[in-house]
């Protein structure tokens, strides 16, 4: 009995030592003894981290006993790590020394959500980008972040790609590179095909969902994506990365860098080429790009110049596949010809084609051709410990066209006289034409950052100017008459000036509570002159003045738990097409307004991280497609008075074992237009019919989006990841009709990587990506046009099927 008692007592003592939990507190100061508020303190190997309060103090509670590595970091100071054996409550002090050179984090500091910002964000680091970077565009590398849905015209992630966040299309999502705006000033979109393999030159990406903090460029109307390019690498390096796989996809990329030289200079360069035949018939891509960066680093100053360029040639696959072809509906395909939607020859080609890879275009040079060159000059300087400044100048040059073959086209459509040959008058002929875009975009951004004690203040702004020429030329005409090669048939110019200024104030009310205020003023002057390809006069001028306030609170509940809430306002001006396509006889499109309410909670410990974010986005005058048309029969976007998005984003991560990790997120949402009226063309009357549908679901807004990543490391240097995404059904117009929808899909990708450390290189990494592992057939995007004929409703549509199971194998060698 006595032995049993001793054994039980020993067991209890051992259990107590194993499960004992203690508190850990301390302070972070400079060499001068000054407190460093806002410093990041992390327990390495866990998800636990805190931010120091106004007096530089920090604390952790309920920390298990054992050996710990604690790191403290602060902008402008060297990161410090300490190892301790935690056996009882402990107190430690970090004394950080100033960096001998300034770090580049300050370049993006002004436009990002910080540790104590009351906004929801996800930061994707270089390691994760590298692991998935086998040639696909940026949207596919970000597709596992919450509420994110990507799509590809060619079906395999190379060429024209697009994405939505919370159902919001890319034209409403602000994108910056090093704080410099990237969105096209007229369309508001970002064309990733113009920047092939740009992700290889990216160090990290922050995705803010909702309005987020104030930034530069196009209005952040649903999310912001802030990209930072290559940062300081102290050692010289060289790296080759290549990949090959399905659809004859090839990627080759070479990176080199000098490392930091004694003179303080550093140079980085990349050269890339990507080619692919695409999944859809003839949807090939031929993409080339380069990136060159040179910088000078001093203790308090960085001067950096970036030049990057992309050249693309892609075969057009943006028309999609009609649902009648996808469903092998022979009568439906014949109806396309009978109703004059396509020609008799095109009908025969559709019927004879593969139902999932059909492409209506057959002309060998039905291609998009574009080159875009970017120039950035960035300067940052630190004035002592509290004040720093950023200034950046930028210029983007774009030039390109897409070529079209128009068989048996009306000559009069181009305001040309019929061609007379002998006694024959020719009113129609075969034409090859090009539509050109020649644009210039330049400007400057600045920010001044003041951080001391309880206050973190940022004052910034930007001025940008855009000039874009749109024109069309003739390449060839079967019967040209007096028309010459390269004669123009239309030309117009867009001229846009965008100015904004903002101030952000983050105040530490206490060690646990931070108050946030942010206000932005934005002014846009936009002028369009000339005439369009249908000879409509486009002359117009618009001025917009927006005030975008934001307020929020951040609460550090404990060292492993935090909560936040915010309210933010955003405005967005109409895009070029919204304005040029509008009906001159009807109401003109006006700006949109968004009130965004967000609240979130995050918890983490050494094994689990979890979070939830609730959002309610209320729109005023959102621009949507209703089916209405302009005076020449083209679809237009119309302001609807009331609409909203509301939902919850759930995120979690689990360290199941030392070898197995699981990360997951899910968005559950409701997206509605109130009192929606749909308009349908009536071919019998040459008018339109109106249908009052009441409350409907916003197009392309799935109520469920979920991601999962199970990562296993069975042996050292071998990693296996099962990456899954589920996207619920999406309506392809705003009528919420189940006959016009994208079906739900669940796609699984398998990623394997193995890293070797041979004597001749730093590392050799072998990768294999199996996309769509279960060969699921699905479509990720679509468009639709409806019409009434003979009292019945018909549709003309285009769906974008994604590739079935396909493979990419990669090799990366670092020297």
CSV table of N, CA, C and O in Angstrom, one decimal, residues 97 116 215 310 388 399 474 500 557 590 605 662 673 719 757 764 771 785:
chain,number,residue,atom,x,y,z
A,97,UNK,N,19.3,46.5,-30.9
A,97,UNK,CA,20.2,47.4,-31.5
A,97,UNK,C,19.7,47.8,-32.9
A,97,UNK,O,19.1,47.0,-33.6
A,116,UNK,N,-1.8,45.4,-35.1
A,116,UNK,CA,-2.9,45.9,-34.3
A,116,UNK,C,-4.0,46.7,-35.1
A,116,UNK,O,-4.7,47.5,-34.5
A,215,UNK,N,-5.3,53.1,-49.2
A,215,UNK,CA,-4.3,52.8,-50.1
A,215,UNK,C,-4.3,53.7,-51.4
A,215,UNK,O,-5.0,54.7,-51.4
A,310,UNK,N,6.7,42.5,-69.1
A,310,UNK,CA,6.1,41.3,-69.6
A,310,UNK,C,5.6,41.4,-71.0
A,310,UNK,O,5.1,42.5,-71.4
A,388,UNK,N,10.0,58.6,-40.2
A,388,UNK,CA,10.5,58.1,-41.4
A,388,UNK,C,9.6,58.5,-42.6
A,388,UNK,O,8.5,58.9,-42.4
A,399,UNK,N,1.5,48.8,-74.6
A,399,UNK,CA,1.2,48.8,-76.0
A,399,UNK,C,0.9,47.4,-76.5
A,399,UNK,O,1.7,46.5,-76.3
A,474,UNK,N,-6.8,48.2,-90.0
A,474,UNK,CA,-7.1,47.1,-90.9
A,474,UNK,C,-5.7,46.4,-91.3
A,474,UNK,O,-4.7,47.1,-91.6
A,500,UNK,N,-5.0,61.4,-54.3
A,500,UNK,CA,-5.6,61.0,-53.0
A,500,UNK,C,-4.6,61.4,-51.9
A,500,UNK,O,-3.4,61.4,-52.1
A,557,UNK,N,-6.9,40.5,-25.9
A,557,UNK,CA,-7.6,39.9,-24.7
A,557,UNK,C,-6.6,39.2,-23.8
A,557,UNK,O,-6.6,39.3,-22.6
A,590,UNK,N,-23.5,56.3,-62.2
A,590,UNK,CA,-22.9,57.2,-61.1
A,590,UNK,C,-22.0,56.3,-60.3
A,590,UNK,O,-21.9,55.1,-60.4
A,605,UNK,N,-2.5,28.8,-29.8
A,605,UNK,CA,-1.6,28.3,-28.8
A,605,UNK,C,-0.6,27.5,-29.6
A,605,UNK,O,-0.5,27.6,-30.8
A,662,UNK,N,-2.6,20.7,-40.5
A,662,UNK,CA,-3.8,20.9,-41.3
A,662,UNK,C,-4.3,22.4,-41.1
A,662,UNK,O,-4.4,22.9,-40.0
A,673,UNK,N,-29.4,41.4,-53.9
A,673,UNK,CA,-29.9,42.6,-54.5
A,673,UNK,C,-31.3,42.7,-54.1
A,673,UNK,O,-32.1,41.8,-54.3
A,719,UNK,N,7.9,16.7,-48.4
A,719,UNK,CA,6.6,17.3,-48.0
A,719,UNK,C,5.5,16.9,-49.0
A,719,UNK,O,5.7,16.9,-50.2
A,757,UNK,N,20.4,18.4,-50.6
A,757,UNK,CA,21.5,19.3,-50.3
A,757,UNK,C,22.8,18.8,-50.7
A,757,UNK,O,23.7,18.3,-50.0
A,764,UNK,N,18.7,21.5,-54.0
A,764,UNK,CA,18.0,21.1,-55.2
A,764,UNK,C,16.6,20.6,-54.8
A,764,UNK,O,16.5,19.7,-54.0
A,771,UNK,N,-2.8,18.5,-60.5
A,771,UNK,CA,-4.0,19.3,-60.4
A,771,UNK,C,-5.2,18.5,-60.7
A,771,UNK,O,-5.2,17.7,-61.6
A,785,UNK,N,-26.5,35.6,-72.3
A,785,UNK,CA,-27.3,36.6,-72.9
A,785,UNK,C,-28.7,35.9,-73.2
A,785,UNK,O,-28.7,34.8,-73.7
